[in-house]
Amino acid sequence: MFEWPNFLPVENHLVVTALQRRVGCLDSGAAVDDTIPDAYCEATYHVQCDAERPDRMTLSYTLWPSFDRADTILRASKTIASACQGVAQVRPTPLPGSDLSLEVDLRALSERSDSETLAKRLASLYVFTAGLPLRDMFQRAAEGESVADTAKVVQVSGEQVLYVQEGYGGRDAVAVIFPIRRKGAADDVLCTSFLQEFAAFRQSAALGGSPSCTFSKQTPPELQGTLQSGEEEHFGCFIKFVFNQRHLTPDKLDAAVWSMLSFLPLIAYHIKCCKLAMHTSMRKRVGSMMKVLNRATLESTADDLLQ
């Protein structure tokens, strides 16, 4: 439990580094007061250490303003406390401006054989908080208690959402639908091409046991009447995943949650990599053309001198 296998790391590397560096100087650390942005959303970490207590760290987390907090923060705090028991405690009252604050015992962390795993958990507050609503829905499907209802919206960042249709064809299945926002002609072409190939590959025989995946440029029936008037104009395409009980067993549940939370960042990274590859290729081609032109110029100059 609490492991999220994915080539996109769930933990914030800068927070992990801050914890590890502080553990390395338990008796003589300087005061620290740093704000670290989350890599996947508009949330931030706030790392604070007092020079007089170098073996203690206050780690705070602030989500974006429109996040639906309700009882999510309280429940997430309990999960975090359980996952990091003996190393971190949740402050009853978060520091001003924060949604939750943890008091980390760095000395206790240094003495644990699983200190690296615990540091990564402390740096994974995004999935503990923003991923909680999605995890609840997946858990109900895993238990065969997913009741059919209208698609629910889940915020994964300040600007991005996904929709979840519970009880999709049965009480043991759930559909996750991503509306993909338009970002410009070039990005839209790359995104559409990637998602079409992604969906086609997911339907291949080699991945027969994976959640089904479908791509559409039209609004899916599940979102008819759910999207606000005029909202469809902002979306260029949609992609849908369907999970059932065999995809949500205890050893797969956390991975399923993270795969959905990190899907939009995965698309964004793919587009950036495609652009980088194209720009690199263009620069190499231009370089080759310049060499040809320079050689031709030199040969032409030499011929003129011989005449």
PDB file of C-alpha atoms in Angstrom:
ATOM      1  CA  MET A   1       0.000   0.000   0.000  1.00  0.00           C
ATOM      2  CA  PHE A   2       1.003   3.626  -0.588  1.00  0.00           C
ATOM      3  CA  GLU A   3       3.201   2.784  -3.585  1.00  0.00           C
ATOM      4  CA  TRP A   4       2.487   4.377  -6.958  1.00  0.00           C
ATOM      5  CA  PRO A   5       4.517   2.727  -9.761  1.00  0.00           C
ATOM      6  CA  ASN A   6       4.730   5.081 -12.713  1.00  0.00           C
ATOM      7  CA  PHE A   7       7.510   6.609 -14.761  1.00  0.00           C
ATOM      8  CA  LEU A   8       6.220   9.996 -13.546  1.00  0.00           C
ATOM      9  CA  PRO A   9       7.287  10.102  -9.873  1.00  0.00           C
ATOM     10  CA  VAL A  10       4.525  10.892  -7.428  1.00  0.00           C
ATOM     11  CA  GLU A  11       6.879  12.517  -4.923  1.00  0.00           C
ATOM     12  CA  ASN A  12       8.194  16.079  -5.161  1.00  0.00           C
ATOM     13  CA  HIS A  13      11.944  15.670  -5.673  1.00  0.00           C
ATOM     14  CA  LEU A  14      12.795  19.028  -4.087  1.00  0.00           C
ATOM     15  CA  VAL A  15      10.908  18.154  -0.908  1.00  0.00           C
ATOM     16  CA  VAL A  16      12.626  14.756  -0.719  1.00  0.00           C
ATOM     17  CA  THR A  17      15.990  16.497  -1.157  1.00  0.00           C
ATOM     18  CA  ALA A  18      15.149  19.015   1.588  1.00  0.00           C
ATOM     19  CA  LEU A  19      14.286  16.175   3.983  1.00  0.00           C
ATOM     20  CA  GLN A  20      17.419  14.187   3.167  1.00  0.00           C
ATOM     21  CA  ARG A  21      19.717  17.192   3.535  1.00  0.00           C
ATOM     22  CA  ARG A  22      18.192  18.077   6.872  1.00  0.00           C
ATOM     23  CA  VAL A  23      18.554  14.513   8.106  1.00  0.00           C
ATOM     24  CA  GLY A  24      22.250  14.815   7.258  1.00  0.00           C
ATOM     25  CA  CYS A  25      22.770  17.719   9.690  1.00  0.00           C
ATOM     26  CA  LEU A  26      20.583  16.924  12.676  1.00  0.00           C
ATOM     27  CA  ASP A  27      22.748  18.734  15.205  1.00  0.00           C
ATOM     28  CA  SER A  28      23.889  21.828  13.355  1.00  0.00           C
ATOM     29  CA  GLY A  29      21.340  22.790  10.736  1.00  0.00           C
ATOM     30  CA  ALA A  30      20.682  26.404   9.790  1.00  0.00           C
ATOM     31  CA  ALA A  31      17.205  27.923   9.779  1.00  0.00           C
ATOM     32  CA  VAL A  32      15.143  27.076   6.688  1.00  0.00           C
ATOM     33  CA  ASP A  33      12.029  28.782   5.334  1.00  0.00           C
ATOM     34  CA  ASP A  34      11.397  27.701   1.729  1.00  0.00           C
ATOM     35  CA  THR A  35       8.357  27.513  -0.528  1.00  0.00           C
ATOM     36  CA  ILE A  36       8.417  24.707  -3.115  1.00  0.00           C
ATOM     37  CA  PRO A  37       5.863  24.531  -5.945  1.00  0.00           C
ATOM     38  CA  ASP A  38       4.169  21.225  -6.653  1.00  0.00           C
ATOM     39  CA  ALA A  39       5.138  19.739 -10.012  1.00  0.00           C
ATOM     40  CA  TYR A  40       1.619  18.652 -11.019  1.00  0.00           C
ATOM     41  CA  CYS A  41      -0.706  21.425  -9.889  1.00  0.00           C
ATOM     42  CA  GLU A  42      -0.868  24.910  -8.398  1.00  0.00           C
ATOM     43  CA  ALA A  43      -0.269  23.655  -4.860  1.00  0.00           C
ATOM     44  CA  THR A  44       2.813  24.523  -2.794  1.00  0.00           C
ATOM     45  CA  TYR A  45       4.919  22.985  -0.034  1.00  0.00           C
ATOM     46  CA  HIS A  46       6.284  25.164   2.758  1.00  0.00           C
ATOM     47  CA  VAL A  47       9.399  23.808   4.492  1.00  0.00           C
ATOM     48  CA  GLN A  48      10.389  25.393   7.822  1.00  0.00           C
ATOM     49  CA  CYS A  49      13.181  24.506  10.227  1.00  0.00           C
ATOM     50  CA  ASP A  50      14.393  26.330  13.336  1.00  0.00           C
ATOM     51  CA  ALA A  51      18.136  26.545  13.962  1.00  0.00           C
ATOM     52  CA  GLU A  52      17.478  25.915  17.655  1.00  0.00           C
ATOM     53  CA  ARG A  53      15.692  22.628  16.879  1.00  0.00           C
ATOM     54  CA  PRO A  54      17.551  21.231  13.860  1.00  0.00           C
ATOM     55  CA  ASP A  55      16.013  17.773  14.274  1.00  0.00           C
ATOM     56  CA  ARG A  56      12.491  19.082  13.631  1.00  0.00           C
ATOM     57  CA  MET A  57      10.790  20.235  10.441  1.00  0.00           C
ATOM     58  CA  THR A  58       7.361  21.739   9.803  1.00  0.00           C
ATOM     59  CA  LEU A  59       6.083  20.682   6.388  1.00  0.00           C
ATOM     60  CA  SER A  60       2.947  22.502   5.204  1.00  0.00           C
ATOM     61  CA  TYR A  61       0.857  22.026   2.061  1.00  0.00           C
ATOM     62  CA  THR A  62      -1.468  24.505   0.389  1.00  0.00           C
ATOM     63  CA  LEU A  63      -3.843  23.501  -2.400  1.00  0.00           C
ATOM     64  CA  TRP A  64      -5.216  25.815  -5.079  1.00  0.00           C
ATOM     65  CA  PRO A  65      -8.062  28.160  -4.003  1.00  0.00           C
ATOM     66  CA  SER A  66     -10.895  26.414  -5.882  1.00  0.00           C
ATOM     67  CA  PHE A  67     -10.127  22.953  -4.472  1.00  0.00           C
ATOM     68  CA  ASP A  68     -13.213  21.451  -2.826  1.00  0.00           C
ATOM     69  CA  ARG A  69     -11.869  20.938   0.675  1.00  0.00           C
ATOM     70  CA  ALA A  70     -15.036  19.869   2.558  1.00  0.00           C
ATOM     71  CA  ASP A  71     -13.882  16.910   4.716  1.00  0.00           C
ATOM     72  CA  THR A  72     -11.136  15.912   2.265  1.00  0.00           C
ATOM     73  CA  ILE A  73      -8.310  17.594   4.167  1.00  0.00           C
ATOM     74  CA  LEU A  74      -9.309  16.027   7.489  1.00  0.00           C
ATOM     75  CA  ARG A  75      -9.551  12.529   5.995  1.00  0.00           C
ATOM     76  CA  ALA A  76      -6.324  12.976   4.047  1.00  0.00           C
ATOM     77  CA  SER A  77      -4.561  14.099   7.242  1.00  0.00           C
ATOM     78  CA  LYS A  78      -5.555  10.880   8.986  1.00  0.00           C
ATOM     79  CA  THR A  79      -4.277   8.799   6.070  1.00  0.00           C
ATOM     80  CA  ILE A  80      -0.972  10.675   6.030  1.00  0.00           C
ATOM     81  CA  ALA A  81      -0.573  10.289   9.806  1.00  0.00           C
ATOM     82  CA  SER A  82      -1.130   6.552   9.456  1.00  0.00           C
ATOM     83  CA  ALA A  83       1.276   6.229   6.513  1.00  0.00           C
ATOM     84  CA  CYS A  84       4.026   8.147   8.340  1.00  0.00           C
ATOM     85  CA  GLN A  85       3.340   6.943  11.875  1.00  0.00           C
ATOM     86  CA  GLY A  86       6.248   7.476  14.238  1.00  0.00           C
ATOM     87  CA  VAL A  87       7.880  10.049  11.989  1.00  0.00           C
ATOM     88  CA  ALA A  88       5.291  12.776  11.378  1.00  0.00           C
ATOM     89  CA  GLN A  89       2.270  14.155  13.204  1.00  0.00           C
ATOM     90  CA  VAL A  90      -0.472  16.332  11.763  1.00  0.00           C
ATOM     91  CA  ARG A  91      -0.812  19.671  13.516  1.00  0.00           C
ATOM     92  CA  PRO A  92      -4.388  20.153  14.824  1.00  0.00           C
ATOM     93  CA  THR A  93      -4.322  23.656  13.384  1.00  0.00           C
ATOM     94  CA  PRO A  94      -2.372  24.199  10.128  1.00  0.00           C
ATOM     95  CA  LEU A  95      -0.047  27.154   9.849  1.00  0.00           C
ATOM     96  CA  PRO A  96      -1.738  30.303   8.492  1.00  0.00           C
ATOM     97  CA  GLY A  97      -2.374  30.050   4.772  1.00  0.00           C
ATOM     98  CA  SER A  98      -1.899  26.263   4.691  1.00  0.00           C
ATOM     99  CA  ASP A  99      -4.406  23.447   4.335  1.00  0.00           C
ATOM    100  CA  LEU A 100      -2.419  21.005   6.439  1.00  0.00           C
ATOM    101  CA  SER A 101       0.849  21.065   8.378  1.00  0.00           C
ATOM    102  CA  LEU A 102       3.024  18.179   9.532  1.00  0.00           C
ATOM    103  CA  GLU A 103       5.549  18.147  12.341  1.00  0.00           C
ATOM    104  CA  VAL A 104       8.362  15.859  11.146  1.00  0.00           C
ATOM    105  CA  ASP A 105      10.758  14.210  13.597  1.00  0.00           C
ATOM    106  CA  LEU A 106      13.920  14.106  11.489  1.00  0.00           C
ATOM    107  CA  ARG A 107      15.851  12.076  14.042  1.00  0.00           C
ATOM    108  CA  ALA A 108      13.170   9.386  14.044  1.00  0.00           C
ATOM    109  CA  LEU A 109      13.185   9.489  10.235  1.00  0.00           C
ATOM    110  CA  SER A 110      16.957   8.983  10.134  1.00  0.00           C
ATOM    111  CA  GLU A 111      16.697   5.912  12.361  1.00  0.00           C
ATOM    112  CA  ARG A 112      14.098   4.135  10.235  1.00  0.00           C
ATOM    113  CA  SER A 113      15.232   1.464   7.774  1.00  0.00           C
ATOM    114  CA  ASP A 114      12.501   2.646   5.394  1.00  0.00           C
ATOM    115  CA  SER A 115      13.477   6.326   5.666  1.00  0.00           C
ATOM    116  CA  GLU A 116      13.624   6.789   1.879  1.00  0.00           C
ATOM    117  CA  THR A 117      10.086   5.455   1.455  1.00  0.00           C
ATOM    118  CA  LEU A 118       8.810   7.656   4.277  1.00  0.00           C
ATOM    119  CA  ALA A 119      10.493  10.744   2.798  1.00  0.00           C
ATOM    120  CA  LYS A 120       8.746  10.052  -0.507  1.00  0.00           C
ATOM    121  CA  ARG A 121       5.403   9.728   1.266  1.00  0.00           C
ATOM    122  CA  LEU A 122       5.910  13.064   2.986  1.00  0.00           C
ATOM    123  CA  ALA A 123       6.668  14.567  -0.436  1.00  0.00           C
ATOM    124  CA  SER A 124       3.532  13.038  -2.009  1.00  0.00           C
ATOM    125  CA  LEU A 125       0.819  15.136  -0.363  1.00  0.00           C
ATOM    126  CA  TYR A 126      -0.776  15.873  -3.760  1.00  0.00           C
ATOM    127  CA  VAL A 127      -1.939  12.286  -4.210  1.00  0.00           C
ATOM    128  CA  PHE A 128      -3.045  11.990  -0.562  1.00  0.00           C
ATOM    129  CA  THR A 129      -5.268  15.081  -0.875  1.00  0.00           C
ATOM    130  CA  ALA A 130      -6.318  15.691  -4.485  1.00  0.00           C
ATOM    131  CA  GLY A 131      -6.393  11.944  -5.164  1.00  0.00           C
ATOM    132  CA  LEU A 132      -8.710  11.110  -2.261  1.00  0.00           C
ATOM    133  CA  PRO A 133     -12.087  11.650  -4.047  1.00  0.00           C
ATOM    134  CA  LEU A 134     -10.974   9.484  -6.972  1.00  0.00           C
ATOM    135  CA  ARG A 135      -9.653   6.825  -4.613  1.00  0.00           C
ATOM    136  CA  ASP A 136     -13.013   6.699  -2.832  1.00  0.00           C
ATOM    137  CA  MET A 137     -14.814   6.066  -6.117  1.00  0.00           C
ATOM    138  CA  PHE A 138     -12.319   3.393  -7.150  1.00  0.00           C
ATOM    139  CA  GLN A 139     -12.655   1.760  -3.726  1.00  0.00           C
ATOM    140  CA  ARG A 140     -16.443   1.534  -4.083  1.00  0.00           C
ATOM    141  CA  ALA A 141     -16.072  -0.139  -7.483  1.00  0.00           C
ATOM    142  CA  ALA A 142     -13.478  -2.539  -6.060  1.00  0.00           C
ATOM    143  CA  GLU A 143     -15.991  -3.548  -3.379  1.00  0.00           C
ATOM    144  CA  GLY A 144     -18.847  -3.891  -5.881  1.00  0.00           C
ATOM    145  CA  GLU A 145     -20.676  -0.954  -4.297  1.00  0.00           C
ATOM    146  CA  SER A 146     -20.437   1.590  -7.135  1.00  0.00           C
ATOM    147  CA  VAL A 147     -23.927   2.998  -7.699  1.00  0.00           C
ATOM    148  CA  ALA A 148     -24.859   4.456 -11.080  1.00  0.00           C
ATOM    149  CA  ASP A 149     -25.096   8.237 -10.977  1.00  0.00           C
ATOM    150  CA  THR A 150     -24.405  11.279 -13.125  1.00  0.00           C
ATOM    151  CA  ALA A 151     -20.760  11.971 -13.883  1.00  0.00           C
ATOM    152  CA  LYS A 152     -18.971  13.700 -11.011  1.00  0.00           C
ATOM    153  CA  VAL A 153     -16.254  16.287 -11.552  1.00  0.00           C
ATOM    154  CA  VAL A 154     -12.878  15.806  -9.851  1.00  0.00           C
ATOM    155  CA  GLN A 155     -10.409  18.677  -9.800  1.00  0.00           C
ATOM    156  CA  VAL A 156      -6.841  17.559 -10.449  1.00  0.00           C
ATOM    157  CA  SER A 157      -5.441  21.098 -10.596  1.00  0.00           C
ATOM    158  CA  GLY A 158      -6.670  24.673 -10.631  1.00  0.00           C
ATOM    159  CA  GLU A 159      -7.367  24.487 -14.375  1.00  0.00           C
ATOM    160  CA  GLN A 160      -7.831  20.774 -15.116  1.00  0.00           C
ATOM    161  CA  VAL A 161     -10.630  18.383 -14.225  1.00  0.00           C
ATOM    162  CA  LEU A 162     -11.675  14.839 -14.964  1.00  0.00           C
ATOM    163  CA  TYR A 163     -15.141  13.299 -14.766  1.00  0.00           C
ATOM    164  CA  VAL A 164     -16.021  10.015 -13.078  1.00  0.00           C
ATOM    165  CA  GLN A 165     -19.086   7.941 -13.933  1.00  0.00           C
ATOM    166  CA  GLU A 166     -19.737   5.473 -11.124  1.00  0.00           C
ATOM    167  CA  GLY A 167     -21.639   2.228 -11.641  1.00  0.00           C
ATOM    168  CA  TYR A 168     -20.627   2.195 -15.298  1.00  0.00           C
ATOM    169  CA  GLY A 169     -22.495  -0.830 -16.639  1.00  0.00           C
ATOM    170  CA  GLY A 170     -22.480  -2.439 -13.207  1.00  0.00           C
ATOM    171  CA  ARG A 171     -21.678  -1.894  -9.539  1.00  0.00           C
ATOM    172  CA  ASP A 172     -18.101  -3.107 -10.038  1.00  0.00           C
ATOM    173  CA  ALA A 173     -17.025  -0.633 -12.735  1.00  0.00           C
ATOM    174  CA  VAL A 174     -16.219   3.041 -13.039  1.00  0.00           C
ATOM    175  CA  ALA A 175     -15.427   5.262 -16.056  1.00  0.00           C
ATOM    176  CA  VAL A 176     -12.924   8.131 -15.967  1.00  0.00           C
ATOM    177  CA  ILE A 177     -13.311  10.737 -18.703  1.00  0.00           C
ATOM    178  CA  PHE A 178     -10.757  13.412 -19.553  1.00  0.00           C
ATOM    179  CA  PRO A 179     -11.881  16.485 -21.506  1.00  0.00           C
ATOM    180  CA  ILE A 180      -8.774  17.776 -23.280  1.00  0.00           C
ATOM    181  CA  ARG A 181      -8.628  21.566 -23.512  1.00  0.00           C
ATOM    182  CA  ARG A 182      -7.583  23.313 -26.703  1.00  0.00           C
ATOM    183  CA  LYS A 183      -4.184  24.965 -26.402  1.00  0.00           C
ATOM    184  CA  GLY A 184      -3.387  26.094 -29.943  1.00  0.00           C
ATOM    185  CA  ALA A 185      -3.227  24.551 -33.413  1.00  0.00           C
ATOM    186  CA  ALA A 186       0.212  22.931 -33.094  1.00  0.00           C
ATOM    187  CA  ASP A 187      -0.381  21.521 -29.604  1.00  0.00           C
ATOM    188  CA  ASP A 188      -3.847  20.274 -30.563  1.00  0.00           C
ATOM    189  CA  VAL A 189      -2.487  18.316 -33.542  1.00  0.00           C
ATOM    190  CA  LEU A 190       0.242  16.679 -31.436  1.00  0.00           C
ATOM    191  CA  CYS A 191      -2.191  15.938 -28.598  1.00  0.00           C
ATOM    192  CA  THR A 192      -4.850  14.429 -30.875  1.00  0.00           C
ATOM    193  CA  SER A 193      -2.295  12.261 -32.676  1.00  0.00           C
ATOM    194  CA  PHE A 194      -0.858  11.008 -29.384  1.00  0.00           C
ATOM    195  CA  LEU A 195      -4.251  10.183 -27.851  1.00  0.00           C
ATOM    196  CA  GLN A 196      -5.505   8.411 -30.966  1.00  0.00           C
ATOM    197  CA  GLU A 197      -2.428   6.195 -31.044  1.00  0.00           C
ATOM    198  CA  PHE A 198      -2.568   5.737 -27.265  1.00  0.00           C
ATOM    199  CA  ALA A 199      -6.212   4.574 -27.386  1.00  0.00           C
ATOM    200  CA  ALA A 200      -5.555   2.268 -30.346  1.00  0.00           C
ATOM    201  CA  PHE A 201      -2.578   0.678 -28.603  1.00  0.00           C
ATOM    202  CA  ARG A 202      -4.549   0.180 -25.377  1.00  0.00           C
ATOM    203  CA  GLN A 203      -7.071  -1.863 -27.353  1.00  0.00           C
ATOM    204  CA  SER A 204      -4.422  -4.214 -28.734  1.00  0.00           C
ATOM    205  CA  ALA A 205      -4.353  -7.880 -27.742  1.00  0.00           C
ATOM    206  CA  ALA A 206      -1.120  -7.376 -25.786  1.00  0.00           C
ATOM    207  CA  LEU A 207      -2.970  -5.127 -23.312  1.00  0.00           C
ATOM    208  CA  GLY A 208      -6.194  -7.115 -23.150  1.00  0.00           C
ATOM    209  CA  GLY A 209      -6.147  -7.104 -19.345  1.00  0.00           C
ATOM    210  CA  SER A 210      -5.777  -3.324 -19.036  1.00  0.00           C
ATOM    211  CA  PRO A 211      -8.640  -0.853 -18.522  1.00  0.00           C
ATOM    212  CA  SER A 212     -10.442  -0.208 -21.808  1.00  0.00           C
ATOM    213  CA  CYS A 213      -9.689   3.124 -23.459  1.00  0.00           C
ATOM    214  CA  THR A 214     -11.645   5.047 -26.100  1.00  0.00           C
ATOM    215  CA  PHE A 215     -10.940   8.308 -27.908  1.00  0.00           C
ATOM    216  CA  SER A 216     -13.539  10.702 -29.284  1.00  0.00           C
ATOM    217  CA  LYS A 217     -13.674  14.176 -30.756  1.00  0.00           C
ATOM    218  CA  GLN A 218     -17.327  14.376 -29.779  1.00  0.00           C
ATOM    219  CA  THR A 219     -18.705  14.848 -26.270  1.00  0.00           C
ATOM    220  CA  PRO A 220     -19.269  11.368 -24.746  1.00  0.00           C
ATOM    221  CA  PRO A 221     -22.856  10.448 -23.798  1.00  0.00           C
ATOM    222  CA  GLU A 222     -21.787  10.308 -20.142  1.00  0.00           C
ATOM    223  CA  LEU A 223     -21.127  14.057 -20.175  1.00  0.00           C
ATOM    224  CA  GLN A 224     -24.265  15.098 -22.014  1.00  0.00           C
ATOM    225  CA  GLY A 225     -26.042  17.561 -19.737  1.00  0.00           C
ATOM    226  CA  THR A 226     -23.073  17.635 -17.329  1.00  0.00           C
ATOM    227  CA  LEU A 227     -20.921  20.206 -19.110  1.00  0.00           C
ATOM    228  CA  GLN A 228     -22.032  23.802 -18.800  1.00  0.00           C
ATOM    229  CA  SER A 229     -23.396  25.685 -21.777  1.00  0.00           C
ATOM    230  CA  GLY A 230     -20.588  26.697 -24.146  1.00  0.00           C
ATOM    231  CA  GLU A 231     -18.006  24.683 -22.219  1.00  0.00           C
ATOM    232  CA  GLU A 232     -17.685  22.069 -24.983  1.00  0.00           C
ATOM    233  CA  GLU A 233     -16.138  24.688 -27.269  1.00  0.00           C
ATOM    234  CA  HIS A 234     -13.026  24.728 -25.064  1.00  0.00           C
ATOM    235  CA  PHE A 235     -12.438  20.973 -25.471  1.00  0.00           C
ATOM    236  CA  GLY A 236     -10.783  19.510 -28.551  1.00  0.00           C
ATOM    237  CA  CYS A 237     -11.282  15.827 -27.714  1.00  0.00           C
ATOM    238  CA  PHE A 238     -12.113  13.351 -24.967  1.00  0.00           C
ATOM    239  CA  ILE A 239     -10.541  10.120 -23.760  1.00  0.00           C
ATOM    240  CA  LYS A 240     -12.248   7.580 -21.507  1.00  0.00           C
ATOM    241  CA  PHE A 241     -10.903   4.760 -19.331  1.00  0.00           C
ATOM    242  CA  VAL A 242     -13.115   2.044 -17.826  1.00  0.00           C
ATOM    243  CA  PHE A 243     -11.902   0.283 -14.683  1.00  0.00           C
ATOM    244  CA  ASN A 244     -13.504  -2.760 -13.068  1.00  0.00           C
ATOM    245  CA  GLN A 245     -12.718  -4.911 -10.055  1.00  0.00           C
ATOM    246  CA  ARG A 246      -9.762  -6.744 -11.587  1.00  0.00           C
ATOM    247  CA  HIS A 247      -8.018  -3.390 -12.174  1.00  0.00           C
ATOM    248  CA  LEU A 248      -8.712  -2.180  -8.631  1.00  0.00           C
ATOM    249  CA  THR A 249      -7.464  -4.967  -6.415  1.00  0.00           C
ATOM    250  CA  PRO A 250      -5.603  -3.834  -3.255  1.00  0.00           C
ATOM    251  CA  ASP A 251      -2.214  -4.182  -4.951  1.00  0.00           C
ATOM    252  CA  LYS A 252      -3.352  -2.130  -7.984  1.00  0.00           C
ATOM    253  CA  LEU A 253      -5.602   0.521  -6.457  1.00  0.00           C
ATOM    254  CA  ASP A 254      -2.950   3.137  -5.653  1.00  0.00           C
ATOM    255  CA  ALA A 255      -1.333   2.691  -9.070  1.00  0.00           C
ATOM    256  CA  ALA A 256      -4.726   3.192 -10.740  1.00  0.00           C
ATOM    257  CA  VAL A 257      -5.322   6.427  -8.819  1.00  0.00           C
ATOM    258  CA  TRP A 258      -1.900   7.825  -9.712  1.00  0.00           C
ATOM    259  CA  SER A 259      -2.164   6.791 -13.371  1.00  0.00           C
ATOM    260  CA  MET A 260      -5.286   8.943 -13.674  1.00  0.00           C
ATOM    261  CA  LEU A 261      -3.948  11.884 -11.641  1.00  0.00           C
ATOM    262  CA  SER A 262      -0.775  11.955 -13.732  1.00  0.00           C
ATOM    263  CA  PHE A 263      -2.402  11.409 -17.135  1.00  0.00           C
ATOM    264  CA  LEU A 264      -2.783  15.077 -18.050  1.00  0.00           C
ATOM    265  CA  PRO A 265       0.844  15.875 -17.057  1.00  0.00           C
ATOM    266  CA  LEU A 266       1.851  12.868 -19.172  1.00  0.00           C
ATOM    267  CA  ILE A 267       0.129  14.417 -22.202  1.00  0.00           C
ATOM    268  CA  ALA A 268       1.756  17.796 -21.541  1.00  0.00           C
ATOM    269  CA  TYR A 269       5.220  16.187 -21.258  1.00  0.00           C
ATOM    270  CA  HIS A 270       4.637  14.221 -24.467  1.00  0.00           C
ATOM    271  CA  ILE A 271       3.800  17.407 -26.377  1.00  0.00           C
ATOM    272  CA  LYS A 272       6.907  19.157 -25.019  1.00  0.00           C
ATOM    273  CA  CYS A 273       9.095  16.188 -25.962  1.00  0.00           C
ATOM    274  CA  CYS A 274       7.624  16.113 -29.483  1.00  0.00           C
ATOM    275  CA  LYS A 275       8.329  19.814 -29.920  1.00  0.00           C
ATOM    276  CA  LEU A 276      11.869  19.377 -28.614  1.00  0.00           C
ATOM    277  CA  ALA A 277      12.484  16.462 -30.988  1.00  0.00           C
ATOM    278  CA  MET A 278      11.163  18.437 -33.951  1.00  0.00           C
ATOM    279  CA  HIS A 279      13.190  21.531 -33.071  1.00  0.00           C
ATOM    280  CA  THR A 280      16.324  19.424 -32.611  1.00  0.00           C
ATOM    281  CA  SER A 281      15.752  17.738 -35.964  1.00  0.00           C
ATOM    282  CA  MET A 282      15.181  21.098 -37.645  1.00  0.00           C
ATOM    283  CA  ARG A 283      18.377  22.545 -36.149  1.00  0.00           C
ATOM    284  CA  LYS A 284      20.385  19.537 -37.364  1.00  0.00           C
ATOM    285  CA  ARG A 285      18.886  19.868 -40.840  1.00  0.00           C
ATOM    286  CA  VAL A 286      19.595  23.583 -40.954  1.00  0.00           C
ATOM    287  CA  GLY A 287      23.151  22.886 -39.795  1.00  0.00           C
ATOM    288  CA  SER A 288      23.625  20.346 -42.590  1.00  0.00           C
ATOM    289  CA  MET A 289      22.229  22.773 -45.147  1.00  0.00           C
ATOM    290  CA  MET A 290      24.585  25.507 -43.907  1.00  0.00           C
ATOM    291  CA  LYS A 291      27.561  23.187 -44.344  1.00  0.00           C
ATOM    292  CA  VAL A 292      26.488  22.397 -47.912  1.00  0.00           C
ATOM    293  CA  LEU A 293      25.996  26.079 -48.688  1.00  0.00           C
ATOM    294  CA  ASN A 294      29.354  27.025 -47.162  1.00  0.00           C
ATOM    295  CA  ARG A 295      31.112  24.292 -49.145  1.00  0.00           C
ATOM    296  CA  ALA A 296      29.412  25.402 -52.333  1.00  0.00           C
ATOM    297  CA  THR A 297      30.416  29.022 -51.630  1.00  0.00           C
ATOM    298  CA  LEU A 298      34.049  28.058 -51.065  1.00  0.00           C
ATOM    299  CA  GLU A 299      34.142  25.965 -54.235  1.00  0.00           C
ATOM    300  CA  SER A 300      32.588  28.818 -56.194  1.00  0.00           C
ATOM    301  CA  THR A 301      35.132  31.272 -54.809  1.00  0.00           C
ATOM    302  CA  ALA A 302      38.006  28.941 -55.662  1.00  0.00           C
ATOM    303  CA  ASP A 303      36.753  28.552 -59.241  1.00  0.00           C
ATOM    304  CA  ASP A 304      36.554  32.334 -59.618  1.00  0.00           C
ATOM    305  CA  LEU A 305      40.153  32.718 -58.452  1.00  0.00           C
ATOM    306  CA  LEU A 306      41.407  30.131 -60.942  1.00  0.00           C
ATOM    307  CA  GLN A 307      39.723  31.841 -63.877  1.00  0.00           C
TER     308      GLN A 307
END
